[in-house]
JSON list of C-alpha atoms in Angstrom, two decimals:
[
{"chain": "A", "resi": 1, "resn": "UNK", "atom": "CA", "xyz": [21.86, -15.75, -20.65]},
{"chain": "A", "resi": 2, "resn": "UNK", "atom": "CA", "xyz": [21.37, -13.48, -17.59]},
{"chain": "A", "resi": 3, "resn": "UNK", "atom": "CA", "xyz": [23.52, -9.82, -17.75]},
{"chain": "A", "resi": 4, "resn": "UNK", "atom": "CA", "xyz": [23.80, -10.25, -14.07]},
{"chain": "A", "resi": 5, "resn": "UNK", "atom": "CA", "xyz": [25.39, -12.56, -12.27]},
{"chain": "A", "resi": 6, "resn": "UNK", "atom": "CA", "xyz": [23.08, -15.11, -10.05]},
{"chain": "A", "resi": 7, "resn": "UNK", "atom": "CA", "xyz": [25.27, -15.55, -7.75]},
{"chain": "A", "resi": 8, "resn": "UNK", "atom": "CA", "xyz": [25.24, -12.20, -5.21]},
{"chain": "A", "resi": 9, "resn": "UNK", "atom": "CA", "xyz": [27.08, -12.11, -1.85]},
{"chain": "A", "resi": 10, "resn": "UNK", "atom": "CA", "xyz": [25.81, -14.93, 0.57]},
{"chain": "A", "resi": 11, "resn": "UNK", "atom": "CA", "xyz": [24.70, -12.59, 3.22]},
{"chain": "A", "resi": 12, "resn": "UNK", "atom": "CA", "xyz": [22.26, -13.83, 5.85]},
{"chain": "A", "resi": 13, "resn": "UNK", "atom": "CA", "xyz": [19.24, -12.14, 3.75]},
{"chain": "A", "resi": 14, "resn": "UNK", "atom": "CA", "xyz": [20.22, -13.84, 0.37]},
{"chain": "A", "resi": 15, "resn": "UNK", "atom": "CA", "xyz": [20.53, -17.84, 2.29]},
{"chain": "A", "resi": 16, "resn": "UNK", "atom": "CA", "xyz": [17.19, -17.21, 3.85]},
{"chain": "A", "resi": 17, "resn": "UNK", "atom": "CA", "xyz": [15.84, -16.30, 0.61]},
{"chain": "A", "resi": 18, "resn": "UNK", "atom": "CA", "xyz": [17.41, -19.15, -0.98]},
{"chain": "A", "resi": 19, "resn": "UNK", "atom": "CA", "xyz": [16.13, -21.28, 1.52]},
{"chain": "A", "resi": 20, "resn": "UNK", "atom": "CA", "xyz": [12.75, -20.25, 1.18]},
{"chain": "A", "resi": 21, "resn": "UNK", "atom": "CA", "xyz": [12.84, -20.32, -2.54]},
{"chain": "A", "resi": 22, "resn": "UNK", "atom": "CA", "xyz": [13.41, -23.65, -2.23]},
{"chain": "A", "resi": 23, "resn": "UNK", "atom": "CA", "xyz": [10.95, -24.53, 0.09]},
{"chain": "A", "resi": 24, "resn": "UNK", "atom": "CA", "xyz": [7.86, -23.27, -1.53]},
{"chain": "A", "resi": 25, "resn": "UNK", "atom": "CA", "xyz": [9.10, -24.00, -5.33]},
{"chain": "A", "resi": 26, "resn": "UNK", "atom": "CA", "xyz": [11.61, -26.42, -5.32]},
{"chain": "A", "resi": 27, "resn": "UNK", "atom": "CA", "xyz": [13.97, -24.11, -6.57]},
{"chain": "A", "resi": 28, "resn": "UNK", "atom": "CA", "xyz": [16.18, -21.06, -5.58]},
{"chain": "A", "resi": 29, "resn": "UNK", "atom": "CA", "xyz": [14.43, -18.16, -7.86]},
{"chain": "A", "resi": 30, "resn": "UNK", "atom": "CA", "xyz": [16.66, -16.46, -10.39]},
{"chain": "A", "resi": 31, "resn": "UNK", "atom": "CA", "xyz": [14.77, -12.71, -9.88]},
{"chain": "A", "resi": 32, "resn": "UNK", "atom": "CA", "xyz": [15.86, -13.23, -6.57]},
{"chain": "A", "resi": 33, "resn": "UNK", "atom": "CA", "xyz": [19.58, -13.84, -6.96]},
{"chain": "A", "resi": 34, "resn": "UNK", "atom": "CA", "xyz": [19.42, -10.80, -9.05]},
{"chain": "A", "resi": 35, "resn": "UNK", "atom": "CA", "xyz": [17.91, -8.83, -6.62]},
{"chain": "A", "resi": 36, "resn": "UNK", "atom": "CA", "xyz": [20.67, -10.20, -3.90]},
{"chain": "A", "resi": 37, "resn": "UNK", "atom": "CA", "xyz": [23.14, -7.85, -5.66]},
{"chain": "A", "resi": 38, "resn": "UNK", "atom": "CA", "xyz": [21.23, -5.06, -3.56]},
{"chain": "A", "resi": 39, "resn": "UNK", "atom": "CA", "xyz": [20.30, -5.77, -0.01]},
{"chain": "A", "resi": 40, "resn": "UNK", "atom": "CA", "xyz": [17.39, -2.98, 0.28]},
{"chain": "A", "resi": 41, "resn": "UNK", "atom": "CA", "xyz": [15.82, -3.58, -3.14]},
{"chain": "A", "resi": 42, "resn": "UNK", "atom": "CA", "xyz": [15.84, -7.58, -2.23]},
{"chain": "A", "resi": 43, "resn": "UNK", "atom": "CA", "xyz": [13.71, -6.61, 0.88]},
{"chain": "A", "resi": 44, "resn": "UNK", "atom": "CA", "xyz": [11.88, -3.63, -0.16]},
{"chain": "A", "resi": 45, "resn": "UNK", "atom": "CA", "xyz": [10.57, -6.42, -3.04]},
{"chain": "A", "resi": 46, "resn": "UNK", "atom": "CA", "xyz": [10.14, -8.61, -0.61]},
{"chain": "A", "resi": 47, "resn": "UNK", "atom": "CA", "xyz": [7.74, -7.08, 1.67]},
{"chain": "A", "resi": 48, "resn": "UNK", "atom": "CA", "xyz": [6.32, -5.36, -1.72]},
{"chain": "A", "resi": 49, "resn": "UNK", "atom": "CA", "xyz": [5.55, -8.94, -3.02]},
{"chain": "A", "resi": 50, "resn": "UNK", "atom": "CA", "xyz": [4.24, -10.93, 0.21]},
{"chain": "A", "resi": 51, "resn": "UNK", "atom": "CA", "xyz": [2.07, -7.85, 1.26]},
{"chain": "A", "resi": 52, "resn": "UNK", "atom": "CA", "xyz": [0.63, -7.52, -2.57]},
{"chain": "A", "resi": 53, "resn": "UNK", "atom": "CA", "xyz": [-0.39, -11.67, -2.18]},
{"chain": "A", "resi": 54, "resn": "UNK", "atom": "CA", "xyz": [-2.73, -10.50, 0.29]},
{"chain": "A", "resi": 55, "resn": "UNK", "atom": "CA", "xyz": [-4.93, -8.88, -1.60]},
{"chain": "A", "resi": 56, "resn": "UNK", "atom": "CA", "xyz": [-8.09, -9.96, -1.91]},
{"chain": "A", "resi": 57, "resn": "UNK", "atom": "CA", "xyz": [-10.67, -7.65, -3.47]},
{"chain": "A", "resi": 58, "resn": "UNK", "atom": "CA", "xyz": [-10.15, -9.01, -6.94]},
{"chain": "A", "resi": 59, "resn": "UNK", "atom": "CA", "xyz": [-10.37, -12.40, -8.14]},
{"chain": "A", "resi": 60, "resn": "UNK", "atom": "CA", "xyz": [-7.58, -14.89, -8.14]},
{"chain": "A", "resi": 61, "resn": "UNK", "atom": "CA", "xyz": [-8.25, -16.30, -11.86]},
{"chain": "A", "resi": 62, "resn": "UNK", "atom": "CA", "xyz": [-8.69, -12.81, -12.76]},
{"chain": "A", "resi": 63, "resn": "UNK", "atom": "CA", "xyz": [-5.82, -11.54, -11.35]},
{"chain": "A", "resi": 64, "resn": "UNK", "atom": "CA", "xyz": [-3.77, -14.19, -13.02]},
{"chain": "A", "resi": 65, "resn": "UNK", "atom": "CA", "xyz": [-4.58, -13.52, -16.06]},
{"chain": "A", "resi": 66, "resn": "UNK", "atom": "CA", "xyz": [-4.31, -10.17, -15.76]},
{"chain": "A", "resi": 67, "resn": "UNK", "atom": "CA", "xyz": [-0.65, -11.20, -14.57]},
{"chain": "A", "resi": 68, "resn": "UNK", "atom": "CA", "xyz": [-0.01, -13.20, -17.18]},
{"chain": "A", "resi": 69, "resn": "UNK", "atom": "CA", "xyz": [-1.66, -11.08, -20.20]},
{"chain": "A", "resi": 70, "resn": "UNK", "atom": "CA", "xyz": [1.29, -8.47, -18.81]},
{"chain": "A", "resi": 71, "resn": "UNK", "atom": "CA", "xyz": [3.82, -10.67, -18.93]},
{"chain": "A", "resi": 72, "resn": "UNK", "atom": "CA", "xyz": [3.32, -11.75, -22.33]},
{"chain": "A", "resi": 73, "resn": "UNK", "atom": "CA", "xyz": [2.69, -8.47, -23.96]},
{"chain": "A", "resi": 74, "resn": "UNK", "atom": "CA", "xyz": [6.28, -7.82, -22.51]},
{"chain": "A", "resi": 75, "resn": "UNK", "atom": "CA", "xyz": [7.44, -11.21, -23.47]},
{"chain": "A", "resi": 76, "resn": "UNK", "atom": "CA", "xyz": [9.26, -12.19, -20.39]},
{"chain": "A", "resi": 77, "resn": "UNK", "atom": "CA", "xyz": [9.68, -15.87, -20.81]},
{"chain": "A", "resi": 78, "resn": "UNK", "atom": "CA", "xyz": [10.49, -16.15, -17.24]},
{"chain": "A", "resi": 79, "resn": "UNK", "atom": "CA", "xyz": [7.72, -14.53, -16.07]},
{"chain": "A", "resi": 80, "resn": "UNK", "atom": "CA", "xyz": [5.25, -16.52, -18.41]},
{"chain": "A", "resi": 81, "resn": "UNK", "atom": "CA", "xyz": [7.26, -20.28, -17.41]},
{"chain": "A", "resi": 82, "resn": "UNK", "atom": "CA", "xyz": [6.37, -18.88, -14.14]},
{"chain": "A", "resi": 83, "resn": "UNK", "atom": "CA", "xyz": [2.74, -18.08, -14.44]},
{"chain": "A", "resi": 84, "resn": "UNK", "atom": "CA", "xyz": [1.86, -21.29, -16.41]},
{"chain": "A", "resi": 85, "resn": "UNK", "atom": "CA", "xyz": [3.67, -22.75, -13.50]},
{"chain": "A", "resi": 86, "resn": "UNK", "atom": "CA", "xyz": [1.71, -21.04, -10.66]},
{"chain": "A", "resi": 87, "resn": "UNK", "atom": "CA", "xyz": [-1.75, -21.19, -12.84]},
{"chain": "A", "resi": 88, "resn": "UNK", "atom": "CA", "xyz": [-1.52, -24.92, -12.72]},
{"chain": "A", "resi": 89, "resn": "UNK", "atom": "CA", "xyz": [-0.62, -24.76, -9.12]},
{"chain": "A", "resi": 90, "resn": "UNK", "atom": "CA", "xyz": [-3.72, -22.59, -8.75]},
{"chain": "A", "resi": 91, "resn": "UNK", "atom": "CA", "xyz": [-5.89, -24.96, -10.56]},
{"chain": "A", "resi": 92, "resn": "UNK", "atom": "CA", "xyz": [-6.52, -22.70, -13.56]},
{"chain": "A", "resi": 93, "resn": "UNK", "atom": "CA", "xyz": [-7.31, -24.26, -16.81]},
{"chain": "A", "resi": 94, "resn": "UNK", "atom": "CA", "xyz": [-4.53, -25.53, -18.95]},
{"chain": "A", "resi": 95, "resn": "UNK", "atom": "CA", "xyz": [-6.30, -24.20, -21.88]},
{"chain": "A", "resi": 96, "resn": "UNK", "atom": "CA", "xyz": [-6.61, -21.00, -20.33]},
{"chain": "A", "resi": 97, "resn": "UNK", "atom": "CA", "xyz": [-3.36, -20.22, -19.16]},
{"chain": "A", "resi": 98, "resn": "UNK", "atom": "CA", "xyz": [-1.92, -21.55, -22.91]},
{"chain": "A", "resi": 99, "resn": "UNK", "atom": "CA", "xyz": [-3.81, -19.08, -24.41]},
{"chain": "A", "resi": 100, "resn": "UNK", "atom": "CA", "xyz": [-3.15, -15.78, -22.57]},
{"chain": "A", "resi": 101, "resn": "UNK", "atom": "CA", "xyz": [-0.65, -14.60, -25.34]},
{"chain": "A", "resi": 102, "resn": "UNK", "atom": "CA", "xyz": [-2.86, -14.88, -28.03]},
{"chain": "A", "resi": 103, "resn": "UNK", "atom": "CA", "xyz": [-6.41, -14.70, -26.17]},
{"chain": "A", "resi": 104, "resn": "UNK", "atom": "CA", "xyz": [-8.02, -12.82, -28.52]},
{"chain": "A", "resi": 105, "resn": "UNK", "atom": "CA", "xyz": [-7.59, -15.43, -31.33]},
{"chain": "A", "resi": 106, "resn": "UNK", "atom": "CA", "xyz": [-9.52, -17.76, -29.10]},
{"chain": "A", "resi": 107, "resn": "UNK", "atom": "CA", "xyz": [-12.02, -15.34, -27.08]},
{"chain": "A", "resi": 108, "resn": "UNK", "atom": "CA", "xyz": [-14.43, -18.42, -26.68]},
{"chain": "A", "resi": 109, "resn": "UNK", "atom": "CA", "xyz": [-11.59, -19.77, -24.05]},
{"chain": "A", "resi": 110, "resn": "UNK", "atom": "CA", "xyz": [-13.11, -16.85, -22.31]},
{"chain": "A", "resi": 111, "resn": "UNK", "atom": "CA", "xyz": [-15.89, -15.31, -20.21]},
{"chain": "A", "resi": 112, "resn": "UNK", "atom": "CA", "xyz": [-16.87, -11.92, -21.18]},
{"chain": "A", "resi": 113, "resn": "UNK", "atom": "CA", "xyz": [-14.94, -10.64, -17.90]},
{"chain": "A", "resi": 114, "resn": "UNK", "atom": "CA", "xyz": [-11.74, -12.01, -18.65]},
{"chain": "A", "resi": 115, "resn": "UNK", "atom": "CA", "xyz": [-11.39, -10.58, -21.86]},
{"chain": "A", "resi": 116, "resn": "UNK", "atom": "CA", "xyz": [-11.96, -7.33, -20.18]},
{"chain": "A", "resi": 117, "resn": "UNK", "atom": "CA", "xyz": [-9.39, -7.63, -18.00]},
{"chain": "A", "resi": 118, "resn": "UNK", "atom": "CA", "xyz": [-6.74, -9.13, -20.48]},
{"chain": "A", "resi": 119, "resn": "UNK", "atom": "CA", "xyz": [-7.44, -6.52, -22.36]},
{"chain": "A", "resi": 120, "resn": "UNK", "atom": "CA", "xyz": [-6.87, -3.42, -19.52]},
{"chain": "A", "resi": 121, "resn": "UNK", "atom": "CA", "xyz": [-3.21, -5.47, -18.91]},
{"chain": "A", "resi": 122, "resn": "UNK", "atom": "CA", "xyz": [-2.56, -4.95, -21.84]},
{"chain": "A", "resi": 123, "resn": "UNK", "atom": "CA", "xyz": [-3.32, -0.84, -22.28]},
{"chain": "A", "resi": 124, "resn": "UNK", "atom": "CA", "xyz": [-1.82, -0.69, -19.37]},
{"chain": "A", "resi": 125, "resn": "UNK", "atom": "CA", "xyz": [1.48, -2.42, -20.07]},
{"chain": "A", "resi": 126, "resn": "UNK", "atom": "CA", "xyz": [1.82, 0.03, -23.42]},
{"chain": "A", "resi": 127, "resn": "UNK", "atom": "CA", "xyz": [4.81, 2.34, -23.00]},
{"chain": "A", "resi": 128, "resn": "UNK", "atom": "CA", "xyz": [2.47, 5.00, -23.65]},
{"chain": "A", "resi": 129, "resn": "UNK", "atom": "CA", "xyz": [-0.64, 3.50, -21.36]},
{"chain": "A", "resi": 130, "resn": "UNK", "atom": "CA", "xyz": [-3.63, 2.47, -23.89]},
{"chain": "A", "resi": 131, "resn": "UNK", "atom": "CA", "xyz": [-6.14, 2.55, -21.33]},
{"chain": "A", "resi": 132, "resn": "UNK", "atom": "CA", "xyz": [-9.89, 3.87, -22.26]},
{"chain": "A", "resi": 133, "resn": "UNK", "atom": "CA", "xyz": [-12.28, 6.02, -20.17]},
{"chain": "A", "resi": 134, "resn": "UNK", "atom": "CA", "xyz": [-15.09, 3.55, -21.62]},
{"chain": "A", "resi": 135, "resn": "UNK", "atom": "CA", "xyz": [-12.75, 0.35, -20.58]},
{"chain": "A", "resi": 136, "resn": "UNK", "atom": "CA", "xyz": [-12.17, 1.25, -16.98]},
{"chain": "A", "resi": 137, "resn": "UNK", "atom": "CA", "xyz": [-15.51, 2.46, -16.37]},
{"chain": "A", "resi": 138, "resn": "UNK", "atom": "CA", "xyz": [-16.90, -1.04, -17.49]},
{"chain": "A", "resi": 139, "resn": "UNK", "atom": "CA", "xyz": [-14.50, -3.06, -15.50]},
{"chain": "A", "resi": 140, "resn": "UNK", "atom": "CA", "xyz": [-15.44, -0.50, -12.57]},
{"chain": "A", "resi": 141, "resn": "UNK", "atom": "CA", "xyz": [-18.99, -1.74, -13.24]},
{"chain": "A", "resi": 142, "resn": "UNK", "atom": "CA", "xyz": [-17.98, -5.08, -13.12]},
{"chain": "A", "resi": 143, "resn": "UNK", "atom": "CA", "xyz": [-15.84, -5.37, -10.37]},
{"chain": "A", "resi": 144, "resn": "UNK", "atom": "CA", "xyz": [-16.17, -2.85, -8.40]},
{"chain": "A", "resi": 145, "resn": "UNK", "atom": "CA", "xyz": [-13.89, 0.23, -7.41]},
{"chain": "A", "resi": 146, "resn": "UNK", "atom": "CA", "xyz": [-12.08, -1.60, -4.67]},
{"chain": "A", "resi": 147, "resn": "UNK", "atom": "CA", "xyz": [-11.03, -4.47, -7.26]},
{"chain": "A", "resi": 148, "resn": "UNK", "atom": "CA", "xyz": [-10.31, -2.39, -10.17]},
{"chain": "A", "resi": 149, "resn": "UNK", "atom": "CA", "xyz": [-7.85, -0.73, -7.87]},
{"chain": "A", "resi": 150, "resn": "UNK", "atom": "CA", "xyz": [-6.53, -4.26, -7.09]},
{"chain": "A", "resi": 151, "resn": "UNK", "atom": "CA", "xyz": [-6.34, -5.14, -10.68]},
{"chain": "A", "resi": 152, "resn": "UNK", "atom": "CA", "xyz": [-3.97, -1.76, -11.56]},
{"chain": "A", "resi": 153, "resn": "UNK", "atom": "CA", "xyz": [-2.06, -2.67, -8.93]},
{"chain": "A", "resi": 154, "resn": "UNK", "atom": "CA", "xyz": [-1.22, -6.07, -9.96]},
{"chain": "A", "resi": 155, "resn": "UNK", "atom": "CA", "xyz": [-0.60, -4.95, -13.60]},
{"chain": "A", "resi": 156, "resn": "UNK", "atom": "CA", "xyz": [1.83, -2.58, -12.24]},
{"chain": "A", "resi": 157, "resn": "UNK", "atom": "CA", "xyz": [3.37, -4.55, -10.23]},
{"chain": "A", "resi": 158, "resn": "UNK", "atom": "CA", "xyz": [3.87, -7.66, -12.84]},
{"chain": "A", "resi": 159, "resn": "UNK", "atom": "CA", "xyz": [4.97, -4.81, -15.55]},
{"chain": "A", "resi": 160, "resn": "UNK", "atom": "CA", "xyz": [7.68, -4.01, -12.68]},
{"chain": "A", "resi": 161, "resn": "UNK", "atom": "CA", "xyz": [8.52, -7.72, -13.05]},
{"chain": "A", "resi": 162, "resn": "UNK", "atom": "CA", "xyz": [8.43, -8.53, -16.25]},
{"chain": "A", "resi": 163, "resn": "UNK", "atom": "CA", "xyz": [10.80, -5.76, -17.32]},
{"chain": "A", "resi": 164, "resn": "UNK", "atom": "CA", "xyz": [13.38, -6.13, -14.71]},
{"chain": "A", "resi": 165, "resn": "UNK", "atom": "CA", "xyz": [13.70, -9.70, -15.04]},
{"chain": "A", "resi": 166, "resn": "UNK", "atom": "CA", "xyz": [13.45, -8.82, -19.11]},
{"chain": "A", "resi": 167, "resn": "UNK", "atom": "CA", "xyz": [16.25, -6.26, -18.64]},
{"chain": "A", "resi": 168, "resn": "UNK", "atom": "CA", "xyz": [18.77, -8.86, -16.41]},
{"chain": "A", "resi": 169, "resn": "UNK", "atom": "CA", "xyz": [18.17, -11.24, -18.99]},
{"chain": "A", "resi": 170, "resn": "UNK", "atom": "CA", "xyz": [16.60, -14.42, -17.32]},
{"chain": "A", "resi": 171, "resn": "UNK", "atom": "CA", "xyz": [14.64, -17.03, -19.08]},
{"chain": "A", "resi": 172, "resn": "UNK", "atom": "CA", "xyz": [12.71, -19.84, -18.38]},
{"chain": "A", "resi": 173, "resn": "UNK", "atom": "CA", "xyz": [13.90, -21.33, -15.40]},
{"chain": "A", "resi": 174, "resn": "UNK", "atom": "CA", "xyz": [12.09, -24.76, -16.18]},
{"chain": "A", "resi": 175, "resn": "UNK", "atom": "CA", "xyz": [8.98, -24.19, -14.30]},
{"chain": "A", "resi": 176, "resn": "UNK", "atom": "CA", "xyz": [7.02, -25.77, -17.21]},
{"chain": "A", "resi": 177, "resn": "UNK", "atom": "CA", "xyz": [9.24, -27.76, -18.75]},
{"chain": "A", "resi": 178, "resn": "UNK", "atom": "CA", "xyz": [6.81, -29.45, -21.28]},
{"chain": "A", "resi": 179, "resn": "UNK", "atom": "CA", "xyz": [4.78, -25.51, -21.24]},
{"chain": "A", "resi": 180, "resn": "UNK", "atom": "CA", "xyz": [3.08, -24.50, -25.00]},
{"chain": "A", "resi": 181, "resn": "UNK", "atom": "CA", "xyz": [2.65, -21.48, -23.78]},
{"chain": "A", "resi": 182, "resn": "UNK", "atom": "CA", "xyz": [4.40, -19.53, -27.23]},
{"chain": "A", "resi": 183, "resn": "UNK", "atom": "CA", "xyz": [5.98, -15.96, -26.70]},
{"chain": "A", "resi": 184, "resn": "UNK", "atom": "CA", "xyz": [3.82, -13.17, -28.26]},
{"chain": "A", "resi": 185, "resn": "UNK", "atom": "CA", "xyz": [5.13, -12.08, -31.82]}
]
């Protein structure tokens, strides 16, 4: 159950977020009734969130799971519903996507790239940041400065998701109903 209330002061910012929600996915998104509590935040993540979904130096299956590997090492259920949700919607393997919270119990899902990446969301997300001189330089090898830049950003920016939504207490809002995707234990 959410410690906040999803139902913040129908202002004219909140019913065109609403309204938008609901246009582009069907439903009115519980982060962002949270967020209505607080006008500025609501817009500052706003324009933090449509600005960040133009990036483009990284990949977009690679940024997903980098996304998602966040997610689940915080073990946001709404954030993973979501992701499954928006993986499918990006065409992403099922199998894939299913796997993120326990990827390295099936690394032959895998290319050699993704496990690299899942792997930096992960250091990242630590409280006390995991990453390795020896893993950034490879992904910097790999992808290049301007998309490893891209790809901390992302992490960042999901970890800010995952633990707000975590801390106001929402849950699967029925994105993927019939989603295997298990919490990380």
């Amino acid at each position: 159950m959410a410690r906040i209330s999803l139902t913040p002061p129908r202002t004219l910012l909140t019913r065109m977020g609403a309204w938008y929600s609901r246009r582009t996915y069907g439903k009115v998104l519980d982060p962002g009734q949270a967020y209505g509590h607080n006008a500025r935040v609501l817009s500052t993540y706003v324009r933090l969130e449509r600005r960040a979904a133009k990036w483009n130096a990284l990949d977009a299956g690679l940024k997903h799971l980098a996304v998602m590997a966040a997610a689940a090492r915080v073990n946001c259920s709404w954030c993973m519903d979501f992701g499954y949700w928006e993986g499918h919607e990006q065409g992403m393997a099922a199998e894939k996507i299913e796997r993120v919270p326990r990827w390295r119990e099936a690394p032959e899902v895998f290319t050699e790239t993704e496990l690299l990446v899942m792997e930096y969301a992960e250091a990242m997300t630590e409280t006390e940041p995991a990453v390795t001189d020896e893993l950034a330089a490879v992904l910097i090898a790999r992808l290049g400065e301007a998309a490893f830049v891209e790809l901390t950003a992302v992490v960042a920016l999901e970890n800010w998701r995952s633990r707000v939504n975590s801390a106001f207490g929402l849950t699967s809002q029925g994105f993927s109903a019939s989603c295997t995707v298990p919490a990380r234990r």
